[in-house]
Amino acid sequence: MSRSPVILGLNSVYHESSACLVRGADLLAFAEEDRFNRIKHAKTAKIDNADELPRNAIDYCLATASLGWRDIDFVAMSFDPDRRSAPGPEPTVVGGWGDPDGEREFIRRVRSIPARLSQYAGVDLTTKCMWVPHEYAHAASAFYPSSYREAAVLSLDGIGEYSTGLLAHGSSSGIEELGCLYYPNSIGMIWEKISKFIGLNEYDAAKVMGLAAFASPEKFVPDMKQLFFDGSKSMDVDIDILRFRVEDYAPLEELFGPRRQRGERIDTRDAQLAAALQQVTEEALLSFCTELADRTGSENLCLAGGVALNCVANGRLAREGQFRSIFVQPMAHDAGTALGAALQINQAESGGRFEMVSPYLGPGYSEAEMESELARSGLPWSRLPDAPAAVARLIAAGQIGGWFQGRAEVGPRALGNRSILADPRRPGSKELINLRVKHREYFRPFAPSVLAEAAHDWFEIFGESRSFEFMSFAFAVRRDKYPLVPAVLHVDGTSRLQIVRQATNPRYHRLISEFEKLTGVPLLLNTSFNTSDEPIVLSPGDAIRTFQNTGLDFLVLGDFLVSRPLTAEWSI
């Protein structure tokens, strides 16, 4: 093949369904299905939907790249059914995960994906489909887009086929496996189980991470270590207690007391449990990374898998770990495996290497599309001659608003193109956003976006990482700055910060710079532009609907401003 092959990467077996197109060193398109179908995580991981394709994401990628199905040389799928091991002895639900009948049906559906894709395409793609092991797809999503020529690589998540983690070394030769974790030794699944134990759901790891700062971990650390290690120095999960495959919490209740029911008020016990889970997770990550540093001799570390979204643990790795530089894939959850699977095949077929210099890889919309949606909405709007300066003035005056610009950021965190923005100086900003839009729990912090030029003056930042731009690390706020930014200061004195560089996002950088001119504070409160029950907005229509259904003061689409009169109810 004289040209670099065109590779369609797909993730669709569990959740966070996504698609991408890669050719040589170029990422032609990437999209997450939930942004289109407006269902959080695109779908819930079930046995009977493992063959459900991310059709909207696929269609977007093909249209954006101006390619047809016959232009596809390979289809890389981030799951290898041949690696799914026979279920072991553990409590299961008949026909469910881990049950022999359930597992057979699951694998049958996974193996049907090439045929289903061919049927959708109207072209036989079955001979072009290639299975990529899930953890390798995670690892590839982090190593190949990094700028490192070589690096230690760590992937940790819930479960792939049967593996739950991968320790590896990345180099020009590819990704060399150094060690693997296998079910039930899963940090991700422990977080899911404990999240449900304290009355949340399996997708609420970020909430548990925020809750952990409200208590001391000591009370439950010994028992939590028993869950992780079962008396061993290496990970050895006690499946008799955790019972991942069934909604049985009796063994956990013997250790930690009654399970919190959904909707019940979370109390000190739950915070202590979250704190213990966070501490033991950090210690496990430090142990894995120490092993990787010793075995690879590398100064660089690449992280992926859902566990890599734990910004508190990442901050500790930056402070205490043995690596000079850390790259965290911003879509470290399963959405990133579509990219990783494509890059893994791309490495073998072309050797080209895509480098991720920006997280703004999703769909974008033209000014005409924005204006058309505004006209359709019937809302009054105006064009701003200088949107960054105008919005800085609105925020400095205490207003909160939606900021919709350029191409969408990828991954679960808003990074300044699909964001709700507020004044970090005002103690009430957090409560105001929760009252009007988010309706989040009191223990969940909001994040700051800070100018790169001022970041070290405001935060205690360790090491080097392009991922500081991806909101992947929590660092301490400098103590003399505490009184200046109470709305983004977590109870433990940290913030999950995003560094904003002019070269990466000039418009957002300009907005924060204008805010600094007005206030002397070089950062803004930034949270994702969505309500609690929907994915981050993607299109102008999504942004307008969310604006209409919430109490945001204003919405800016490109240079277009939509605002509503302030009332006593919404005033600060």
XYZ file of C-alpha atoms in Angstrom:
572
model
C 0.000 0.000 0.000
C 1.763 3.154 -1.242
C -0.292 5.622 0.787
C -0.977 5.532 4.508
C -4.091 3.470 5.173
C -7.323 5.038 6.368
C -8.320 3.457 9.677
C -11.725 3.708 11.309
C -11.377 3.336 15.077
C -14.438 2.209 17.041
C -15.340 1.857 20.694
C -18.828 0.509 21.281
C -18.822 -2.671 23.364
C -19.433 -1.172 26.818
C -20.069 2.577 26.994
C -18.585 5.992 26.050
C -19.070 4.893 22.447
C -16.920 6.788 19.956
C -15.391 6.771 16.491
C -12.392 8.280 14.738
C -10.556 8.263 11.424
C -6.755 8.119 11.304
C -4.434 8.289 8.301
C -0.704 8.211 8.941
C 0.163 11.020 11.353
C -3.219 12.710 10.904
C -6.352 12.401 12.981
C -8.961 13.160 10.338
C -11.937 13.189 12.704
C -13.027 12.126 16.187
C -16.437 12.122 17.835
C -18.179 10.815 20.953
C -21.618 9.326 20.432
C -23.169 10.771 23.586
C -22.696 14.303 22.277
C -25.063 13.405 19.433
C -27.622 11.079 21.034
C -27.711 13.225 24.230
C -27.544 10.143 26.481
C -24.826 10.304 29.126
C -22.061 7.803 28.330
C -23.904 7.085 25.026
C -25.413 3.944 26.550
C -25.306 1.839 29.704
C -23.018 -1.174 29.495
C -25.313 -4.156 28.992
C -24.946 -7.633 27.567
C -27.720 -7.072 25.038
C -26.340 -3.827 23.535
C -22.680 -4.740 23.023
C -23.262 -4.657 19.258
C -24.886 -1.203 19.243
C -22.839 0.980 16.888
C -21.988 4.683 17.406
C -23.696 5.563 14.141
C -23.849 9.319 14.665
C -20.153 9.484 15.498
C -19.258 7.313 12.508
C -21.365 9.401 10.143
C -19.796 12.604 11.436
C -16.268 11.259 10.971
C -16.881 10.125 7.393
C -18.569 13.408 6.455
C -15.870 15.530 8.077
C -13.084 13.632 6.306
C -15.043 13.597 3.010
C -14.603 9.833 2.817
C -16.878 6.959 1.959
C -17.030 3.419 3.255
C -14.978 2.108 0.354
C -12.137 4.428 1.383
C -11.720 2.571 4.683
C -8.723 0.222 4.709
C -9.039 -1.090 8.266
C -11.572 -0.988 11.073
C -9.916 -1.117 14.496
C -12.184 -2.172 17.360
C -11.098 -1.706 20.959
C -12.057 -5.154 22.200
C -10.784 -8.625 21.369
C -13.408 -11.304 22.050
C -10.766 -14.040 21.829
C -9.280 -12.671 25.056
C -12.472 -12.965 27.065
C -11.788 -15.738 29.577
C -14.341 -18.188 30.865
C -16.082 -16.890 33.993
C -14.725 -17.990 37.340
C -16.610 -18.987 40.489
C -18.397 -15.945 41.901
C -21.971 -14.855 42.613
C -23.779 -13.871 39.406
C -27.259 -13.162 38.067
C -28.682 -15.719 35.654
C -28.050 -14.431 32.141
C -25.932 -11.557 33.490
C -22.252 -10.645 33.552
C -20.080 -13.593 34.575
C -22.911 -16.080 34.136
C -22.062 -18.659 31.411
C -25.226 -17.939 29.415
C -24.767 -14.204 29.772
C -21.139 -14.390 28.699
C -21.990 -16.465 25.636
C -24.595 -13.923 24.570
C -22.199 -11.035 25.183
C -19.449 -12.570 23.047
C -21.953 -13.502 20.350
C -22.991 -9.873 20.112
C -19.405 -8.622 20.084
C -18.493 -11.007 17.269
C -21.491 -9.788 15.289
C -20.153 -6.216 15.127
C -18.257 -6.623 11.801
C -21.400 -7.973 10.141
C -23.611 -5.279 11.660
C -21.153 -2.597 10.579
C -21.087 -4.029 7.060
C -24.864 -4.027 6.953
C -24.944 -0.384 8.052
C -22.261 0.590 5.538
C -23.721 -1.338 2.641
C -20.191 -2.593 2.021
C -18.574 -5.835 3.220
C -16.075 -4.722 5.857
C -15.689 -8.025 7.674
C -12.228 -8.760 6.259
C -11.060 -5.263 7.194
C -12.100 -5.495 10.861
C -9.330 -5.996 13.399
C -9.707 -6.625 17.121
C -7.388 -4.631 19.400
C -7.143 -5.724 23.066
C -8.899 -3.172 25.229
C -5.999 -2.301 27.544
C -3.666 -1.979 24.562
C -6.145 0.464 23.033
C -6.057 2.498 26.245
C -2.264 2.387 26.349
C -1.945 3.336 22.678
C -4.320 6.272 23.194
C -1.883 7.720 25.714
C 1.559 6.817 24.353
C 1.270 7.518 20.629
C -0.343 10.995 20.985
C 2.246 12.043 23.574
C 5.398 13.809 22.469
C 7.603 11.173 24.100
C 9.970 9.037 22.060
C 9.790 6.503 24.866
C 7.801 6.290 28.085
C 6.449 4.060 30.799
C 2.753 3.391 30.145
C 0.060 2.579 32.684
C -3.577 1.786 31.879
C -6.047 1.091 34.674
C -9.822 0.836 34.334
C -12.794 -1.362 35.199
C -12.491 -4.270 32.806
C -11.617 -4.872 29.187
C -11.907 -8.450 28.009
C -10.547 -10.049 31.143
C -7.727 -7.625 31.855
C -8.190 -4.581 34.081
C -4.803 -2.903 33.734
C -1.583 -2.874 31.727
C 1.987 -1.931 32.619
C 4.063 -1.323 29.519
C 6.978 0.465 27.871
C 6.352 2.544 24.773
C 9.066 3.205 22.197
C 9.590 3.521 18.451
C 9.121 -0.254 18.299
C 5.625 -0.031 19.760
C 4.155 -0.914 23.134
C 5.835 -3.729 25.044
C 3.778 -5.371 27.773
C 5.569 -5.602 31.128
C 2.687 -6.787 33.246
C -1.075 -7.083 33.313
C -3.855 -7.046 35.893
C -6.764 -9.437 35.467
C -10.285 -9.561 36.802
C -11.265 -9.421 39.632
C -8.198 -7.285 40.421
C -9.814 -4.086 39.207
C -9.368 -0.651 40.756
C -12.092 0.715 38.508
C -14.645 -1.864 39.637
C -13.824 -1.252 43.286
C -14.656 2.422 42.731
C -17.920 1.473 41.047
C -18.918 -0.815 43.919
C -18.036 1.661 46.668
C -19.782 4.458 44.761
C -22.992 2.433 44.807
C -22.426 1.446 48.445
C -22.547 5.099 49.524
C -25.707 5.825 47.560
C -24.291 7.050 44.263
C -24.096 5.219 40.929
C -21.305 3.371 39.152
C -20.389 6.440 37.090
C -19.885 8.689 40.114
C -16.166 8.175 40.757
C -15.576 11.929 40.389
C -18.111 12.597 43.133
C -16.411 10.104 45.445
C -13.064 11.766 44.719
C -14.502 15.142 45.718
C -16.129 13.715 48.844
C -12.823 12.193 49.984
C -11.449 15.610 50.933
C -14.088 16.061 53.643
C -12.780 13.415 56.053
C -9.720 11.622 57.321
C -9.021 8.195 55.784
C -7.515 6.449 58.816
C -10.648 4.763 60.149
C -11.219 2.603 57.083
C -7.764 2.316 55.499
C -6.967 -1.122 56.994
C -10.210 -2.651 55.721
C -9.870 -0.900 52.357
C -6.387 -2.322 51.937
C -7.841 -5.741 52.630
C -10.242 -5.232 49.699
C -7.390 -4.271 47.384
C -4.631 -6.585 48.528
C -6.172 -9.341 50.680
C -2.969 -9.651 52.686
C -0.710 -9.620 49.628
C 1.740 -6.927 48.486
C 0.437 -7.245 44.940
C -3.174 -6.518 44.064
C -5.430 -9.377 45.134
C -9.070 -8.351 45.338
C -11.344 -10.167 47.760
C -14.217 -11.093 45.432
C -16.118 -12.774 48.282
C -16.560 -9.336 49.832
C -16.896 -7.134 46.759
C -19.188 -9.367 44.687
C -18.926 -7.196 41.582
C -21.481 -9.118 39.514
C -24.440 -8.877 41.901
C -26.159 -6.140 43.877
C -25.190 -7.756 47.172
C -23.614 -5.486 49.774
C -23.922 -7.629 52.891
C -20.174 -8.372 53.194
C -19.363 -4.679 52.757
C -21.960 -3.786 55.391
C -20.185 -6.078 57.847
C -17.038 -4.006 57.317
C -18.399 -0.488 56.940
C -21.953 -0.396 58.295
C -25.280 -0.039 56.475
C -25.309 0.741 52.795
C -26.476 4.235 51.945
C -29.594 4.127 49.790
C -29.897 6.261 46.691
C -31.106 9.733 47.617
C -30.245 9.465 51.317
C -28.025 12.160 52.767
C -24.326 11.326 52.634
C -22.656 11.585 56.037
C -19.241 11.504 57.717
C -18.975 7.708 57.435
C -19.300 7.944 53.684
C -16.673 10.682 53.476
C -14.286 8.594 55.600
C -14.859 5.645 53.311
C -14.243 7.804 50.220
C -11.058 9.152 51.794
C -9.782 5.644 52.505
C -10.590 4.539 48.953
C -8.748 7.557 47.561
C -5.667 6.998 49.728
C -5.360 3.291 48.965
C -5.851 3.994 45.259
C -3.062 6.570 45.334
C -0.759 4.123 47.090
C -1.547 1.445 44.512
C -0.801 3.847 41.651
C 2.453 4.937 43.263
C 3.443 1.292 43.621
C 2.687 0.519 39.969
C 4.581 3.616 38.849
C 7.582 2.807 41.001
C 7.719 -0.608 39.366
C 7.442 0.972 35.927
C 10.175 3.516 36.652
C 12.499 0.770 37.898
C 11.849 -1.523 34.935
C 11.883 1.067 32.141
C 14.326 3.670 33.451
C 12.125 6.259 31.780
C 11.545 9.820 32.957
C 8.201 9.904 31.151
C 4.849 8.384 32.074
C 1.685 7.970 29.987
C -1.640 7.336 31.729
C -4.992 6.112 30.394
C -8.015 4.109 31.486
C -10.826 5.449 33.627
C -8.663 5.474 36.760
C -6.393 8.019 35.031
C -9.219 10.565 35.369
C -8.477 10.683 39.110
C -6.823 14.102 39.120
C -6.055 13.939 42.855
C -4.025 10.759 42.390
C -2.361 12.259 39.321
C -1.348 15.278 41.356
C 0.260 13.027 43.917
C 2.096 11.141 41.171
C 3.439 14.462 39.938
C 4.571 15.420 43.451
C 5.941 12.117 44.710
C 6.475 9.902 41.677
C 9.733 9.243 39.869
C 8.745 10.738 36.505
C 9.783 14.142 35.236
C 6.922 14.416 32.767
C 3.439 12.852 32.693
C 0.959 12.717 29.816
C -2.663 11.901 30.653
C -4.988 11.205 27.748
C -7.884 13.697 28.207
C -10.340 11.039 27.024
C -8.788 8.448 29.321
C -12.155 6.697 29.676
C -13.393 4.245 27.068
C -14.084 6.921 24.438
C -10.330 7.213 24.003
C -10.004 3.566 23.013
C -11.426 4.270 19.554
C -8.407 6.492 18.972
C -6.075 4.028 20.679
C -7.270 1.083 18.616
C -6.783 3.056 15.393
C -3.330 4.210 16.457
C -2.299 0.683 17.409
C -3.146 -0.566 13.907
C -1.672 2.575 12.375
C 1.651 1.913 14.097
C 1.847 -1.513 12.499
C 0.607 -0.492 9.044
C 2.152 2.940 8.431
C 4.395 3.955 11.321
C 2.916 7.452 11.240
C 2.365 9.017 14.628
C -0.380 11.471 15.539
C 0.698 13.953 18.228
C -2.018 15.451 20.412
C -1.235 19.130 20.813
C -4.821 20.205 21.468
C -7.921 18.667 23.090
C -10.217 20.563 20.699
C -10.743 17.691 18.290
C -14.531 17.411 18.242
C -17.106 18.960 15.917
C -17.226 22.688 15.244
C -19.982 24.889 13.812
C -19.984 27.848 11.455
C -21.249 31.322 12.258
C -24.086 30.745 9.809
C -25.153 27.599 11.689
C -25.111 29.504 14.987
C -27.125 32.383 13.530
C -29.655 29.982 12.024
C -30.233 28.239 15.376
C -30.617 31.580 17.145
C -33.194 32.701 14.593
C -35.076 29.434 15.044
C -35.086 29.833 18.843
C -36.863 33.189 18.816
C -34.485 34.524 21.470
C -33.238 38.113 21.222
C -29.552 38.284 20.375
C -26.856 40.697 19.298
C -23.401 40.527 17.759
C -20.514 41.514 20.016
C -17.658 43.506 18.478
C -15.255 42.036 21.071
C -16.740 38.953 22.707
C -13.858 38.112 25.103
C -13.786 41.658 26.536
C -17.571 41.854 26.814
C -17.899 38.477 28.522
C -15.082 39.334 30.942
C -17.112 42.373 32.016
C -20.267 40.303 32.489
C -18.453 37.717 34.616
C -16.671 40.381 36.685
C -20.095 41.889 37.376
C -21.225 38.582 38.866
C -23.064 36.978 35.960
C -22.712 33.314 34.997
C -22.992 32.213 31.403
C -22.465 29.650 28.708
C -19.396 30.035 26.487
C -19.626 28.142 23.183
C -16.666 28.482 20.820
C -14.846 26.623 18.050
C -14.423 22.862 18.001
C -15.636 20.848 20.966
C -13.127 19.521 23.446
C -12.886 15.733 23.753
C -13.274 13.786 26.964
C -15.474 14.306 30.008
C -14.157 17.734 31.057
C -14.993 21.105 29.574
C -11.843 22.988 28.609
C -13.104 26.385 27.530
C -15.039 25.728 24.324
C -18.222 24.231 25.818
C -18.080 25.784 29.286
C -20.138 27.539 31.923
C -18.037 30.364 33.340
C -18.258 32.373 36.552
C -16.264 34.671 38.825
C -13.904 32.666 41.103
C -13.653 35.597 43.537
C -17.266 35.366 44.657
C -17.957 32.795 47.406
C -21.508 32.415 46.121
C -20.595 31.461 42.553
C -20.535 27.759 43.340
C -23.930 27.795 45.039
C -25.389 29.959 42.289
C -24.359 27.537 39.536
C -25.723 24.624 41.539
C -29.018 26.449 42.160
C -29.561 27.522 38.580
C -27.932 24.822 36.463
C -26.033 21.919 37.935
C -27.917 20.864 41.089
C -24.748 19.120 42.226
C -23.839 17.808 45.674
C -22.266 20.250 48.117
C -19.010 18.293 48.236
C -18.195 18.585 44.520
C -15.690 21.327 43.715
C -15.563 23.575 40.667
C -12.384 23.970 38.668
C -10.340 26.991 37.611
C -8.947 27.811 34.174
C -5.755 29.810 34.709
C -3.441 31.639 32.344
C -0.262 29.639 31.776
C 1.846 32.725 32.472
C 0.408 33.047 35.987
C -0.204 29.414 36.925
C 2.883 28.894 39.079
C 2.173 32.107 40.997
C -1.238 30.813 42.028
C -0.745 27.038 42.323
C 1.947 24.682 43.639
C 2.583 22.836 40.376
C 5.014 19.936 40.133
C 6.701 18.489 37.079
C 5.939 19.042 33.420
C 2.921 17.967 31.428
C 1.018 19.027 28.366
C -1.895 17.480 30.255
C -1.931 20.440 32.639
C -4.052 21.896 29.817
C -6.532 19.004 30.090
C -7.657 19.467 33.717
C -5.974 16.177 34.645
C -4.208 17.173 37.886
C -5.184 18.631 41.248
C -2.625 20.912 42.862
C -2.595 23.051 45.989
C -3.619 26.680 45.725
C -0.951 28.962 47.179
C -2.088 30.013 50.620
C -1.871 33.755 49.996
C -4.369 33.284 47.133
C -7.022 31.508 49.216
C -9.081 34.643 49.931
C -8.997 35.696 46.271
C -10.568 32.606 44.676
C -12.923 30.958 47.202
C -15.261 29.603 44.513
C -12.606 27.249 43.082
C -10.886 26.330 46.354
C -11.743 22.815 47.521
C -11.996 22.071 51.239
C -8.485 20.571 51.219
C -6.913 23.672 49.646
C -6.544 22.180 46.161
C -8.012 22.819 42.750
C -8.340 20.675 39.636
C -6.799 23.278 37.408
C -6.646 23.776 33.675
C -3.714 25.776 32.362
C -4.672 27.860 29.318
C -2.031 28.703 26.735
C -2.432 31.358 24.081
C -1.100 29.015 21.405
C -3.656 26.289 22.174
C -6.830 28.314 22.768
C -6.225 31.994 21.908
C -9.836 33.096 22.347
C -10.242 31.561 25.802
C -6.811 32.879 26.786
C -7.910 36.342 25.701
C -11.114 36.119 27.756
C -9.206 35.228 30.926
C -6.653 37.962 30.184
C -9.458 40.512 29.894
C -10.878 39.292 33.210
C -7.439 39.701 34.779
C -7.256 43.303 33.542
C -10.531 44.043 35.302
C -9.940 42.120 38.532
C -6.262 41.263 38.926
C -7.217 37.572 38.991
C -5.866 35.524 36.034
C -8.385 32.695 36.210
C -12.061 31.851 35.828
C -14.367 29.261 37.333
C -14.993 26.738 34.550
C -17.487 23.882 34.586
C -18.985 21.814 31.806
C -21.824 23.324 29.783
C -24.622 20.881 30.620
C -27.149 20.029 33.268
C -26.637 17.087 35.597
C -28.649 14.688 33.444
C -27.165 15.384 29.999
C -23.784 15.199 28.252
C -21.784 18.344 27.520
C -23.500 20.398 24.819
C -22.215 19.837 21.303
C -24.198 21.963 18.867
C -25.551 25.515 18.958
C -29.018 23.984 19.334
C -27.884 22.023 22.404
C -26.419 25.183 23.933
C -29.575 27.190 23.302
C -31.825 24.515 24.829
C -29.660 24.263 27.927
C -29.680 28.061 28.236
C -33.467 28.108 27.959
C -33.899 25.359 30.550
C -31.571 26.819 33.167
C -30.921 30.082 34.948
C -27.816 31.156 33.074
C -27.574 34.931 32.732
C -26.144 34.856 29.237
C -25.051 32.653 26.368
C -22.304 33.465 23.886
C -22.161 31.494 20.636
C -19.070 32.667 18.784
C -19.640 36.434 18.703
C -23.406 36.237 19.305
C -24.745 37.212 22.731
C -28.054 36.059 24.186
C -28.878 37.479 27.597
C -31.847 37.717 29.931
C -32.696 40.488 32.399
C -31.407 39.926 35.907
C -34.167 39.421 38.471
C -34.108 39.473 42.239
C -34.317 35.675 42.198
C -31.158 35.380 40.115
C -29.138 38.281 41.497
C -26.007 37.734 43.539
